[in-house]
Amino acid sequence: MPDAPILKRVTGRTKVMFILGDPVAHIVGTAVLNEDFFRNGVDANVSPLHVAPQDLALVLQAIRSMQNVAGFGVTIPHKVPVLQYLDGTTPRAGSIGAVNFVRREANGSLIGDNVDGVGFVTGLRRNGIEVAGRRVLQIGAGGAGRAIAFALAEAGISHLAICNRTQAKSLELARAVAARHPRCFAAPAGPEAAGYDLVVNTTSVGMHEGDELPADLSGLRPGAVVADVIMAPKTTALLMAAAAKGCQIIRGKEMLLDQPRLVREFLSL
Ligand SMILES: NC(=O)c1ccc[n+]([C@@H]2O[C@H](COP(=O)([O-])OP(=O)(O)OC[C@H]3O[C@@H](n4cnc5c(N)ncnc54)[C@H](OP(=O)(O)O)[C@@H]3O)[C@@H](O)[C@H]2O)c1
């Protein structure tokens, strides 16, 4: 947690950031970013802003006029609705259809990005896993799933199989990924992990004790990698089952570790 020395450094030259959410009590990204800025000598500070959905447009309009604001993060429930109020997005945020950081430019323009998926891929790389040419089974096609699917395709995977409870969403996501990344074969699939190099759970299945495993690991080979986006529990039942088969596992927190650096780059801090 950041402590008093960080706050004492806030002056009129400090770049200000917010994380907009509703509710905000669970937000820890502010502390993570403040700690990162402190360690890297960046004169910037982040606070949570509790903004109800009906006030989002008003708050964004006000931020356009706040000249020392570098940008802001957005979390539940604003990641998709915020798009309608922005002046533009990065291509990846446009494809994903959701934003988690917004840059405020000098003239007040607001540009959105989404670093969830690239954070996931850099988390894999930090653990020695290069995904180019790999066959991936992804469980889930929600917000995190969309971000990860586009980032994996961008990183050069050869095959993306998507299994989602609502099948129409897996078909729509597979089509969108294939359209943007024609060299990646993308299609809906079942939950069977046999034959894949990487299995990633992007659903919330596994957060609660007694949840079924989101994938069928029975045919999984020991050299495969299994990743989960769930942060709590730290090691989900899926990851425990994969580890018991001798597979390398990647925990949910890995996806967050590089995000402060990605945010600094996007906001030019
Ligand atoms: N580690 C990180 O940095 C990070 C970042 C973002 C999110 N997350 C985590 O990712 C998870 C998903 O978040 P999200 O924002 O993508 O949520 P979301 O947009 O609501 O998507 C939820 C996904 O989970 C599926 N799902 C939910 N309940 C299910 C059930 N009972 N059985 C089968 N599938 C079920 C949904 O399937 P349907 O489409 O059929 O509803 C959908 O694919 C959460 O656990 C969240 O905490 C982690």
PDB file of C-alpha atoms and ligand atoms in Angstrom:
ATOM      1  CA  MET A   1       0.000   0.000   0.000  1.00  0.00           C
ATOM      2  CA  PRO A   2       1.240   3.534  -0.702  1.00  0.00           C
ATOM      3  CA  ASP A   3       1.838   5.563   2.431  1.00  0.00           C
ATOM      4  CA  ALA A   4       2.299   9.176   3.483  1.00  0.00           C
ATOM      5  CA  PRO A   5       5.579   9.813   1.571  1.00  0.00           C
ATOM      6  CA  ILE A   6       3.759   9.274  -1.727  1.00  0.00           C
ATOM      7  CA  LEU A   7       0.926  11.654  -0.833  1.00  0.00           C
ATOM      8  CA  LYS A   8       3.390  14.313   0.409  1.00  0.00           C
ATOM      9  CA  ARG A   9       4.829  14.464  -3.099  1.00  0.00           C
ATOM     10  CA  VAL A  10       1.552  15.673  -4.665  1.00  0.00           C
ATOM     11  CA  THR A  11       1.975  19.278  -5.830  1.00  0.00           C
ATOM     12  CA  GLY A  12       0.575  21.591  -8.477  1.00  0.00           C
ATOM     13  CA  ARG A  13       2.912  19.951 -11.017  1.00  0.00           C
ATOM     14  CA  THR A  14       1.537  16.450 -10.340  1.00  0.00           C
ATOM     15  CA  LYS A  15      -0.469  14.790 -13.118  1.00  0.00           C
ATOM     16  CA  VAL A  16      -3.846  13.680 -11.771  1.00  0.00           C
ATOM     17  CA  MET A  17      -5.643  10.450 -12.641  1.00  0.00           C
ATOM     18  CA  PHE A  18      -8.864   8.783 -11.524  1.00  0.00           C
ATOM     19  CA  ILE A  19     -10.438   5.344 -11.665  1.00  0.00           C
ATOM     20  CA  LEU A  20     -14.184   5.680 -12.311  1.00  0.00           C
ATOM     21  CA  GLY A  21     -16.447   2.947 -11.002  1.00  0.00           C
ATOM     22  CA  ASP A  22     -19.715   2.197  -9.211  1.00  0.00           C
ATOM     23  CA  PRO A  23     -19.214   0.878  -6.550  1.00  0.00           C
ATOM     24  CA  VAL A  24     -15.594   1.760  -5.752  1.00  0.00           C
ATOM     25  CA  ALA A  25     -14.960   0.079  -2.376  1.00  0.00           C
ATOM     26  CA  HIS A  26     -13.278  -2.932  -4.026  1.00  0.00           C
ATOM     27  CA  ILE A  27     -10.898  -0.876  -6.204  1.00  0.00           C
ATOM     28  CA  VAL A  28      -7.206  -1.568  -5.495  1.00  0.00           C
ATOM     29  CA  GLY A  29      -5.879  -0.503  -8.916  1.00  0.00           C
ATOM     30  CA  THR A  30      -5.429   3.041  -7.554  1.00  0.00           C
ATOM     31  CA  ALA A  31      -2.974   1.796  -4.906  1.00  0.00           C
ATOM     32  CA  VAL A  32      -1.158  -0.390  -7.438  1.00  0.00           C
ATOM     33  CA  LEU A  33      -0.726   2.538  -9.856  1.00  0.00           C
ATOM     34  CA  ASN A  34       0.335   4.999  -7.124  1.00  0.00           C
ATOM     35  CA  GLU A  35       2.955   2.523  -5.899  1.00  0.00           C
ATOM     36  CA  ASP A  36       4.214   2.017  -9.463  1.00  0.00           C
ATOM     37  CA  PHE A  37       4.415   5.772 -10.119  1.00  0.00           C
ATOM     38  CA  PHE A  38       6.335   6.237  -6.852  1.00  0.00           C
ATOM     39  CA  ARG A  39       8.822   3.461  -7.648  1.00  0.00           C
ATOM     40  CA  ASN A  40       9.390   4.793 -11.158  1.00  0.00           C
ATOM     41  CA  GLY A  41       9.745   8.465 -10.172  1.00  0.00           C
ATOM     42  CA  VAL A  42       6.591   9.474 -12.077  1.00  0.00           C
ATOM     43  CA  ASP A  43       4.934  12.638 -10.716  1.00  0.00           C
ATOM     44  CA  ALA A  44       1.329  11.408 -11.000  1.00  0.00           C
ATOM     45  CA  ASN A  45      -1.386  10.418  -8.548  1.00  0.00           C
ATOM     46  CA  VAL A  46      -4.561   8.314  -8.873  1.00  0.00           C
ATOM     47  CA  SER A  47      -7.804   8.460  -6.850  1.00  0.00           C
ATOM     48  CA  PRO A  48     -11.016   6.455  -7.166  1.00  0.00           C
ATOM     49  CA  LEU A  49     -14.069   8.420  -8.336  1.00  0.00           C
ATOM     50  CA  HIS A  50     -17.495   6.992  -7.453  1.00  0.00           C
ATOM     51  CA  VAL A  51     -19.629   7.807 -10.509  1.00  0.00           C
ATOM     52  CA  ALA A  52     -23.142   6.426 -11.077  1.00  0.00           C
ATOM     53  CA  PRO A  53     -24.021   5.401 -14.664  1.00  0.00           C
ATOM     54  CA  GLN A  54     -26.440   8.321 -15.113  1.00  0.00           C
ATOM     55  CA  ASP A  55     -23.655  10.781 -14.215  1.00  0.00           C
ATOM     56  CA  LEU A  56     -20.940   9.364 -16.476  1.00  0.00           C
ATOM     57  CA  ALA A  57     -21.519  11.804 -19.369  1.00  0.00           C
ATOM     58  CA  LEU A  58     -21.450  14.807 -17.018  1.00  0.00           C
ATOM     59  CA  VAL A  59     -18.237  13.661 -15.293  1.00  0.00           C
ATOM     60  CA  LEU A  60     -16.481  13.020 -18.605  1.00  0.00           C
ATOM     61  CA  GLN A  61     -17.506  16.443 -19.878  1.00  0.00           C
ATOM     62  CA  ALA A  62     -16.009  17.994 -16.720  1.00  0.00           C
ATOM     63  CA  ILE A  63     -12.753  16.008 -17.065  1.00  0.00           C
ATOM     64  CA  ARG A  64     -12.288  17.463 -20.571  1.00  0.00           C
ATOM     65  CA  SER A  65     -11.837  20.857 -18.858  1.00  0.00           C
ATOM     66  CA  MET A  66      -9.482  19.663 -16.096  1.00  0.00           C
ATOM     67  CA  GLN A  67      -6.116  20.642 -17.520  1.00  0.00           C
ATOM     68  CA  ASN A  68      -3.887  18.712 -15.084  1.00  0.00           C
ATOM     69  CA  VAL A  69      -5.730  15.399 -15.623  1.00  0.00           C
ATOM     70  CA  ALA A  70      -3.621  12.919 -17.643  1.00  0.00           C
ATOM     71  CA  GLY A  71      -6.404  10.385 -17.970  1.00  0.00           C
ATOM     72  CA  PHE A  72      -8.465   7.875 -16.049  1.00  0.00           C
ATOM     73  CA  GLY A  73      -9.262   4.218 -15.670  1.00  0.00           C
ATOM     74  CA  VAL A  74     -12.797   2.860 -15.967  1.00  0.00           C
ATOM     75  CA  THR A  75     -14.141  -0.222 -14.272  1.00  0.00           C
ATOM     76  CA  ILE A  76     -17.528  -1.871 -13.717  1.00  0.00           C
ATOM     77  CA  PRO A  77     -20.076  -0.740 -14.932  1.00  0.00           C
ATOM     78  CA  HIS A  78     -18.492   1.864 -17.244  1.00  0.00           C
ATOM     79  CA  LYS A  79     -16.159  -0.159 -19.502  1.00  0.00           C
ATOM     80  CA  VAL A  80     -18.612  -0.381 -22.426  1.00  0.00           C
ATOM     81  CA  PRO A  81     -20.899   2.675 -21.921  1.00  0.00           C
ATOM     82  CA  VAL A  82     -17.893   5.031 -21.757  1.00  0.00           C
ATOM     83  CA  LEU A  83     -17.218   4.351 -25.465  1.00  0.00           C
ATOM     84  CA  GLN A  84     -20.109   6.565 -26.604  1.00  0.00           C
ATOM     85  CA  TYR A  85     -18.592   9.639 -24.920  1.00  0.00           C
ATOM     86  CA  LEU A  86     -15.007   9.301 -26.247  1.00  0.00           C
ATOM     87  CA  ASP A  87     -13.422  11.032 -29.241  1.00  0.00           C
ATOM     88  CA  GLY A  88     -11.635   7.857 -30.315  1.00  0.00           C
ATOM     89  CA  THR A  89     -10.085   4.557 -29.284  1.00  0.00           C
ATOM     90  CA  THR A  90      -7.002   2.532 -30.080  1.00  0.00           C
ATOM     91  CA  PRO A  91      -7.718  -0.132 -32.723  1.00  0.00           C
ATOM     92  CA  ARG A  92      -7.610  -2.885 -30.087  1.00  0.00           C
ATOM     93  CA  ALA A  93     -10.129  -1.163 -27.809  1.00  0.00           C
ATOM     94  CA  GLY A  94     -12.364  -0.638 -30.840  1.00  0.00           C
ATOM     95  CA  SER A  95     -12.236  -4.350 -31.699  1.00  0.00           C
ATOM     96  CA  ILE A  96     -12.782  -5.425 -28.102  1.00  0.00           C
ATOM     97  CA  GLY A  97     -15.699  -3.015 -27.708  1.00  0.00           C
ATOM     98  CA  ALA A  98     -14.654  -1.978 -24.197  1.00  0.00           C
ATOM     99  CA  VAL A  99     -12.195   0.432 -22.646  1.00  0.00           C
ATOM    100  CA  ASN A 100     -10.303   0.325 -19.351  1.00  0.00           C
ATOM    101  CA  PHE A 101      -8.068   3.406 -19.639  1.00  0.00           C
ATOM    102  CA  VAL A 102      -8.681   6.795 -21.225  1.00  0.00           C
ATOM    103  CA  ARG A 103      -6.054   9.401 -22.154  1.00  0.00           C
ATOM    104  CA  ARG A 104      -6.960  13.077 -21.878  1.00  0.00           C
ATOM    105  CA  GLU A 105      -5.120  15.020 -24.568  1.00  0.00           C
ATOM    106  CA  ALA A 106      -4.024  18.665 -24.205  1.00  0.00           C
ATOM    107  CA  ASN A 107      -7.117  19.941 -26.059  1.00  0.00           C
ATOM    108  CA  GLY A 108      -9.455  17.919 -23.803  1.00  0.00           C
ATOM    109  CA  SER A 109     -10.006  15.065 -26.290  1.00  0.00           C
ATOM    110  CA  LEU A 110     -10.534  11.644 -24.717  1.00  0.00           C
ATOM    111  CA  ILE A 111      -8.977   8.512 -26.298  1.00  0.00           C
ATOM    112  CA  GLY A 112      -9.721   5.027 -24.920  1.00  0.00           C
ATOM    113  CA  ASP A 113      -7.556   1.902 -24.771  1.00  0.00           C
ATOM    114  CA  ASN A 114      -7.935  -1.583 -23.324  1.00  0.00           C
ATOM    115  CA  VAL A 115      -4.803  -3.151 -21.801  1.00  0.00           C
ATOM    116  CA  ASP A 116      -6.450  -6.266 -20.269  1.00  0.00           C
ATOM    117  CA  GLY A 117      -5.567  -8.599 -23.142  1.00  0.00           C
ATOM    118  CA  VAL A 118      -2.049  -7.338 -23.765  1.00  0.00           C
ATOM    119  CA  GLY A 119      -1.522  -7.541 -19.975  1.00  0.00           C
ATOM    120  CA  PHE A 120      -2.475 -11.223 -20.168  1.00  0.00           C
ATOM    121  CA  VAL A 121      -0.050 -11.918 -23.044  1.00  0.00           C
ATOM    122  CA  THR A 122       2.851 -10.092 -21.360  1.00  0.00           C
ATOM    123  CA  GLY A 123       2.056 -12.093 -18.190  1.00  0.00           C
ATOM    124  CA  LEU A 124       2.535 -15.278 -20.219  1.00  0.00           C
ATOM    125  CA  ARG A 125       5.808 -13.948 -21.668  1.00  0.00           C
ATOM    126  CA  ARG A 126       7.107 -13.092 -18.177  1.00  0.00           C
ATOM    127  CA  ASN A 127       6.578 -16.768 -17.366  1.00  0.00           C
ATOM    128  CA  GLY A 128       8.555 -17.904 -20.409  1.00  0.00           C
ATOM    129  CA  ILE A 129       5.543 -18.682 -22.608  1.00  0.00           C
ATOM    130  CA  GLU A 130       5.567 -17.448 -26.216  1.00  0.00           C
ATOM    131  CA  VAL A 131       2.175 -17.997 -27.852  1.00  0.00           C
ATOM    132  CA  ALA A 132       3.053 -17.468 -31.547  1.00  0.00           C
ATOM    133  CA  GLY A 133       1.950 -20.497 -33.580  1.00  0.00           C
ATOM    134  CA  ARG A 134       0.161 -22.113 -30.613  1.00  0.00           C
ATOM    135  CA  ARG A 135      -3.300 -23.713 -30.479  1.00  0.00           C
ATOM    136  CA  VAL A 136      -5.482 -22.155 -27.781  1.00  0.00           C
ATOM    137  CA  LEU A 137      -8.760 -23.179 -26.133  1.00  0.00           C
ATOM    138  CA  GLN A 138     -10.407 -20.155 -24.542  1.00  0.00           C
ATOM    139  CA  ILE A 139     -13.334 -20.603 -22.179  1.00  0.00           C
ATOM    140  CA  GLY A 140     -15.593 -17.525 -22.102  1.00  0.00           C
ATOM    141  CA  ALA A 141     -16.491 -14.673 -24.428  1.00  0.00           C
ATOM    142  CA  GLY A 142     -17.315 -11.855 -21.990  1.00  0.00           C
ATOM    143  CA  GLY A 143     -15.343  -8.656 -21.456  1.00  0.00           C
ATOM    144  CA  ALA A 144     -12.086 -10.276 -20.323  1.00  0.00           C
ATOM    145  CA  GLY A 145     -12.538 -12.986 -22.969  1.00  0.00           C
ATOM    146  CA  ARG A 146     -12.872 -10.479 -25.818  1.00  0.00           C
ATOM    147  CA  ALA A 147      -9.736  -8.620 -24.701  1.00  0.00           C
ATOM    148  CA  ILE A 148      -7.704 -11.830 -24.389  1.00  0.00           C
ATOM    149  CA  ALA A 149      -8.925 -13.320 -27.688  1.00  0.00           C
ATOM    150  CA  PHE A 150      -7.826 -10.283 -29.723  1.00  0.00           C
ATOM    151  CA  ALA A 151      -4.510 -10.034 -27.843  1.00  0.00           C
ATOM    152  CA  LEU A 152      -3.711 -13.732 -28.426  1.00  0.00           C
ATOM    153  CA  ALA A 153      -4.514 -13.397 -32.130  1.00  0.00           C
ATOM    154  CA  GLU A 154      -2.401 -10.233 -32.302  1.00  0.00           C
ATOM    155  CA  ALA A 155       0.457 -12.182 -30.667  1.00  0.00           C
ATOM    156  CA  GLY A 156       0.301 -14.743 -33.504  1.00  0.00           C
ATOM    157  CA  ILE A 157      -1.506 -17.836 -32.224  1.00  0.00           C
ATOM    158  CA  SER A 158      -2.497 -20.150 -35.078  1.00  0.00           C
ATOM    159  CA  HIS A 159      -5.794 -21.498 -33.717  1.00  0.00           C
ATOM    160  CA  LEU A 160      -8.357 -20.060 -31.294  1.00  0.00           C
ATOM    161  CA  ALA A 161     -11.180 -22.320 -30.114  1.00  0.00           C
ATOM    162  CA  ILE A 162     -13.804 -20.496 -28.031  1.00  0.00           C
ATOM    163  CA  CYS A 163     -16.194 -22.247 -25.655  1.00  0.00           C
ATOM    164  CA  ASN A 164     -18.852 -20.066 -24.025  1.00  0.00           C
ATOM    165  CA  ARG A 165     -22.083 -20.835 -22.150  1.00  0.00           C
ATOM    166  CA  THR A 166     -23.979 -18.535 -24.529  1.00  0.00           C
ATOM    167  CA  GLN A 167     -22.952 -20.022 -27.862  1.00  0.00           C
ATOM    168  CA  ALA A 168     -23.988 -17.031 -29.961  1.00  0.00           C
ATOM    169  CA  LYS A 169     -21.303 -14.988 -28.187  1.00  0.00           C
ATOM    170  CA  SER A 170     -18.532 -17.501 -28.952  1.00  0.00           C
ATOM    171  CA  LEU A 171     -19.553 -17.510 -32.635  1.00  0.00           C
ATOM    172  CA  GLU A 172     -19.650 -13.700 -32.795  1.00  0.00           C
ATOM    173  CA  LEU A 173     -16.245 -13.380 -31.093  1.00  0.00           C
ATOM    174  CA  ALA A 174     -14.655 -16.060 -33.307  1.00  0.00           C
ATOM    175  CA  ARG A 175     -15.928 -14.264 -36.429  1.00  0.00           C
ATOM    176  CA  ALA A 176     -14.678 -10.881 -35.185  1.00  0.00           C
ATOM    177  CA  VAL A 177     -11.209 -12.257 -34.350  1.00  0.00           C
ATOM    178  CA  ALA A 178     -10.913 -14.077 -37.697  1.00  0.00           C
ATOM    179  CA  ALA A 179     -11.980 -10.936 -39.575  1.00  0.00           C
ATOM    180  CA  ARG A 180      -9.336  -8.824 -37.855  1.00  0.00           C
ATOM    181  CA  HIS A 181      -6.602 -11.513 -37.819  1.00  0.00           C
ATOM    182  CA  PRO A 182      -7.104 -13.682 -40.928  1.00  0.00           C
ATOM    183  CA  ARG A 183      -4.005 -15.784 -40.164  1.00  0.00           C
ATOM    184  CA  CYS A 184      -5.609 -17.013 -36.923  1.00  0.00           C
ATOM    185  CA  PHE A 185      -8.196 -19.779 -37.356  1.00  0.00           C
ATOM    186  CA  ALA A 186     -10.958 -18.960 -34.865  1.00  0.00           C
ATOM    187  CA  ALA A 187     -14.115 -21.000 -34.236  1.00  0.00           C
ATOM    188  CA  PRO A 188     -16.538 -22.007 -31.479  1.00  0.00           C
ATOM    189  CA  ALA A 189     -15.684 -25.283 -29.733  1.00  0.00           C
ATOM    190  CA  GLY A 190     -16.520 -27.547 -26.815  1.00  0.00           C
ATOM    191  CA  PRO A 191     -14.765 -27.526 -23.428  1.00  0.00           C
ATOM    192  CA  GLU A 192     -12.405 -30.466 -24.180  1.00  0.00           C
ATOM    193  CA  ALA A 193      -8.760 -29.452 -23.697  1.00  0.00           C
ATOM    194  CA  ALA A 194      -7.202 -32.366 -25.630  1.00  0.00           C
ATOM    195  CA  GLY A 195      -4.924 -31.190 -28.430  1.00  0.00           C
ATOM    196  CA  TYR A 196      -4.382 -27.609 -27.248  1.00  0.00           C
ATOM    197  CA  ASP A 197      -1.112 -25.956 -26.162  1.00  0.00           C
ATOM    198  CA  LEU A 198      -2.803 -23.356 -23.977  1.00  0.00           C
ATOM    199  CA  VAL A 199      -6.154 -23.420 -22.151  1.00  0.00           C
ATOM    200  CA  VAL A 200      -7.388 -20.148 -20.666  1.00  0.00           C
ATOM    201  CA  ASN A 201     -10.423 -19.629 -18.491  1.00  0.00           C
ATOM    202  CA  THR A 202     -11.790 -16.091 -18.938  1.00  0.00           C
ATOM    203  CA  THR A 203     -15.103 -16.734 -17.142  1.00  0.00           C
ATOM    204  CA  SER A 204     -15.966 -16.216 -13.486  1.00  0.00           C
ATOM    205  CA  VAL A 205     -16.520 -19.984 -13.115  1.00  0.00           C
ATOM    206  CA  GLY A 206     -14.153 -21.086 -10.338  1.00  0.00           C
ATOM    207  CA  MET A 207     -14.614 -18.072  -8.064  1.00  0.00           C
ATOM    208  CA  HIS A 208     -16.974 -19.972  -5.798  1.00  0.00           C
ATOM    209  CA  GLU A 209     -16.350 -23.198  -3.938  1.00  0.00           C
ATOM    210  CA  GLY A 210     -18.217 -26.049  -5.597  1.00  0.00           C
ATOM    211  CA  ASP A 211     -18.091 -24.507  -9.100  1.00  0.00           C
ATOM    212  CA  GLU A 212     -17.617 -27.114 -11.809  1.00  0.00           C
ATOM    213  CA  LEU A 213     -14.350 -27.008 -13.763  1.00  0.00           C
ATOM    214  CA  PRO A 214     -14.909 -24.696 -16.787  1.00  0.00           C
ATOM    215  CA  ALA A 215     -12.898 -27.037 -19.080  1.00  0.00           C
ATOM    216  CA  ASP A 216     -12.550 -30.800 -19.477  1.00  0.00           C
ATOM    217  CA  LEU A 217      -8.849 -31.468 -18.820  1.00  0.00           C
ATOM    218  CA  SER A 218      -9.053 -35.257 -19.231  1.00  0.00           C
ATOM    219  CA  GLY A 219      -7.145 -35.332 -22.538  1.00  0.00           C
ATOM    220  CA  LEU A 220      -4.707 -32.529 -21.714  1.00  0.00           C
ATOM    221  CA  ARG A 221      -1.025 -33.298 -22.321  1.00  0.00           C
ATOM    222  CA  PRO A 222       1.467 -32.516 -19.517  1.00  0.00           C
ATOM    223  CA  GLY A 223       3.413 -29.987 -21.636  1.00  0.00           C
ATOM    224  CA  ALA A 224       0.356 -27.748 -22.051  1.00  0.00           C
ATOM    225  CA  VAL A 225      -0.175 -24.480 -20.174  1.00  0.00           C
ATOM    226  CA  VAL A 226      -3.382 -23.630 -18.284  1.00  0.00           C
ATOM    227  CA  ALA A 227      -4.197 -20.028 -17.322  1.00  0.00           C
ATOM    228  CA  ASP A 228      -7.049 -18.521 -15.324  1.00  0.00           C
ATOM    229  CA  VAL A 229      -8.099 -14.862 -15.091  1.00  0.00           C
ATOM    230  CA  ILE A 230      -9.730 -15.324 -11.678  1.00  0.00           C
ATOM    231  CA  MET A 231      -7.859 -13.429  -8.948  1.00  0.00           C
ATOM    232  CA  ALA A 232      -9.546 -14.994  -5.907  1.00  0.00           C
ATOM    233  CA  PRO A 233      -8.971 -17.790  -5.125  1.00  0.00           C
ATOM    234  CA  LYS A 234      -5.338 -17.315  -6.212  1.00  0.00           C
ATOM    235  CA  THR A 235      -5.149 -20.923  -7.426  1.00  0.00           C
ATOM    236  CA  THR A 236      -8.502 -22.053  -8.823  1.00  0.00           C
ATOM    237  CA  ALA A 237      -9.672 -25.668  -8.942  1.00  0.00           C
ATOM    238  CA  LEU A 238      -8.930 -25.618 -12.704  1.00  0.00           C
ATOM    239  CA  LEU A 239      -5.319 -24.619 -12.045  1.00  0.00           C
ATOM    240  CA  MET A 240      -4.963 -27.229  -9.291  1.00  0.00           C
ATOM    241  CA  ALA A 241      -6.253 -29.937 -11.635  1.00  0.00           C
ATOM    242  CA  ALA A 242      -3.848 -28.766 -14.358  1.00  0.00           C
ATOM    243  CA  ALA A 243      -0.878 -28.681 -11.963  1.00  0.00           C
ATOM    244  CA  ALA A 244      -1.737 -32.231 -10.853  1.00  0.00           C
ATOM    245  CA  LYS A 245      -1.362 -33.281 -14.516  1.00  0.00           C
ATOM    246  CA  GLY A 246       2.101 -31.703 -14.661  1.00  0.00           C
ATOM    247  CA  CYS A 247       1.018 -28.639 -16.654  1.00  0.00           C
ATOM    248  CA  GLN A 248       2.464 -25.163 -16.149  1.00  0.00           C
ATOM    249  CA  ILE A 249      -0.169 -22.875 -14.610  1.00  0.00           C
ATOM    250  CA  ILE A 250      -0.651 -19.093 -14.841  1.00  0.00           C
ATOM    251  CA  ARG A 251      -2.651 -17.354 -12.105  1.00  0.00           C
ATOM    252  CA  GLY A 252      -5.041 -14.411 -12.613  1.00  0.00           C
ATOM    253  CA  LYS A 253      -2.783 -11.844 -10.961  1.00  0.00           C
ATOM    254  CA  GLU A 254      -0.187 -12.280 -13.749  1.00  0.00           C
ATOM    255  CA  MET A 255      -2.508 -10.347 -16.071  1.00  0.00           C
ATOM    256  CA  LEU A 256      -2.294  -7.251 -13.859  1.00  0.00           C
ATOM    257  CA  LEU A 257       1.435  -7.041 -13.181  1.00  0.00           C
ATOM    258  CA  ASP A 258       2.425  -5.231 -16.398  1.00  0.00           C
ATOM    259  CA  GLN A 259      -0.646  -2.993 -16.563  1.00  0.00           C
ATOM    260  CA  PRO A 260       0.939  -0.017 -14.714  1.00  0.00           C
ATOM    261  CA  ARG A 261       3.748   0.086 -17.301  1.00  0.00           C
ATOM    262  CA  LEU A 262       1.205  -0.191 -20.144  1.00  0.00           C
ATOM    263  CA  VAL A 263      -0.833   2.646 -18.600  1.00  0.00           C
ATOM    264  CA  ARG A 264       2.280   4.840 -18.206  1.00  0.00           C
ATOM    265  CA  GLU A 265       3.107   4.267 -21.870  1.00  0.00           C
ATOM    266  CA  PHE A 266      -0.442   4.993 -23.053  1.00  0.00           C
ATOM    267  CA  LEU A 267      -0.702   8.194 -20.988  1.00  0.00           C
ATOM    268  CA  SER A 268       2.923   9.230 -21.736  1.00  0.00           C
ATOM    269  CA  LEU A 269       3.688   9.532 -17.997  1.00  0.00           C
TER     270      LEU A 269
HETATM  271  N1  LIG B   1      -7.014 -11.011 -13.730  1.00  0.00           N
HETATM  272  C1  LIG B   1      -7.444  -9.870 -14.223  1.00  0.00           C
HETATM  273  O1  LIG B   1      -6.692  -8.902 -14.390  1.00  0.00           O
HETATM  274  C2  LIG B   1      -8.885  -9.761 -14.662  1.00  0.00           C
HETATM  275  C3  LIG B   1      -9.299  -8.689 -15.481  1.00  0.00           C
HETATM  276  C4  LIG B   1     -10.645  -8.629 -15.884  1.00  0.00           C
HETATM  277  C5  LIG B   1     -11.533  -9.612 -15.451  1.00  0.00           C
HETATM  278  N2  LIG B   1     -11.088 -10.616 -14.645  1.00  0.00           N
HETATM  279  C6  LIG B   1     -12.005 -11.690 -14.200  1.00  0.00           C
HETATM  280  O2  LIG B   1     -12.546 -12.291 -15.361  1.00  0.00           O
HETATM  281  C7  LIG B   1     -13.799 -12.880 -15.041  1.00  0.00           C
HETATM  282  C8  LIG B   1     -14.831 -12.463 -16.098  1.00  0.00           C
HETATM  283  O3  LIG B   1     -14.973 -11.046 -16.065  1.00  0.00           O
HETATM  284  P1  LIG B   1     -15.652 -10.271 -17.273  1.00  0.00           P
HETATM  285  O4  LIG B   1     -15.452  -8.815 -17.004  1.00  0.00           O
HETATM  286  O5  LIG B   1     -15.213 -10.834 -18.581  1.00  0.00           O
HETATM  287  O6  LIG B   1     -17.203 -10.636 -17.028  1.00  0.00           O
HETATM  288  P2  LIG B   1     -18.382 -10.737 -18.124  1.00  0.00           P
HETATM  289  O7  LIG B   1     -18.141  -9.780 -19.234  1.00  0.00           O
HETATM  290  O8  LIG B   1     -19.628 -10.647 -17.333  1.00  0.00           O
HETATM  291  O9  LIG B   1     -18.238 -12.222 -18.734  1.00  0.00           O
HETATM  292  C9  LIG B   1     -18.460 -13.342 -17.916  1.00  0.00           C
HETATM  293  C10 LIG B   1     -18.099 -14.612 -18.670  1.00  0.00           C
HETATM  294  O10 LIG B   1     -18.248 -15.712 -17.773  1.00  0.00           O
HETATM  295  C11 LIG B   1     -19.249 -16.604 -18.280  1.00  0.00           C
HETATM  296  N3  LIG B   1     -20.009 -17.158 -17.158  1.00  0.00           N
HETATM  297  C12 LIG B   1     -20.454 -16.491 -16.074  1.00  0.00           C
HETATM  298  N4  LIG B   1     -21.098 -17.327 -15.250  1.00  0.00           N
HETATM  299  C13 LIG B   1     -21.076 -18.559 -15.833  1.00  0.00           C
HETATM  300  C14 LIG B   1     -21.560 -19.847 -15.468  1.00  0.00           C
HETATM  301  N5  LIG B   1     -22.215 -20.041 -14.334  1.00  0.00           N
HETATM  302  N6  LIG B   1     -21.321 -20.877 -16.309  1.00  0.00           N
HETATM  303  C15 LIG B   1     -20.640 -20.700 -17.468  1.00  0.00           C
HETATM  304  N7  LIG B   1     -20.153 -19.494 -17.862  1.00  0.00           N
HETATM  305  C16 LIG B   1     -20.369 -18.448 -17.056  1.00  0.00           C
HETATM  306  C17 LIG B   1     -20.090 -15.753 -19.200  1.00  0.00           C
HETATM  307  O11 LIG B   1     -20.788 -16.573 -20.102  1.00  0.00           O
HETATM  308  P3  LIG B   1     -22.119 -16.009 -20.855  1.00  0.00           P
HETATM  309  O12 LIG B   1     -21.597 -15.185 -22.010  1.00  0.00           O
HETATM  310  O13 LIG B   1     -22.846 -17.213 -21.272  1.00  0.00           O
HETATM  311  O14 LIG B   1     -22.866 -15.160 -19.842  1.00  0.00           O
HETATM  312  C18 LIG B   1     -18.999 -14.892 -19.863  1.00  0.00           C
HETATM  313  O15 LIG B   1     -18.268 -15.632 -20.818  1.00  0.00           O
HETATM  314  C19 LIG B   1     -14.142 -12.393 -13.624  1.00  0.00           C
HETATM  315  O16 LIG B   1     -13.807 -13.429 -12.734  1.00  0.00           O
HETATM  316  C20 LIG B   1     -13.219 -11.217 -13.437  1.00  0.00           C
HETATM  317  O17 LIG B   1     -12.905 -11.001 -12.079  1.00  0.00           O
HETATM  318  C21 LIG B   1      -9.783 -10.719 -14.253  1.00  0.00           C
END
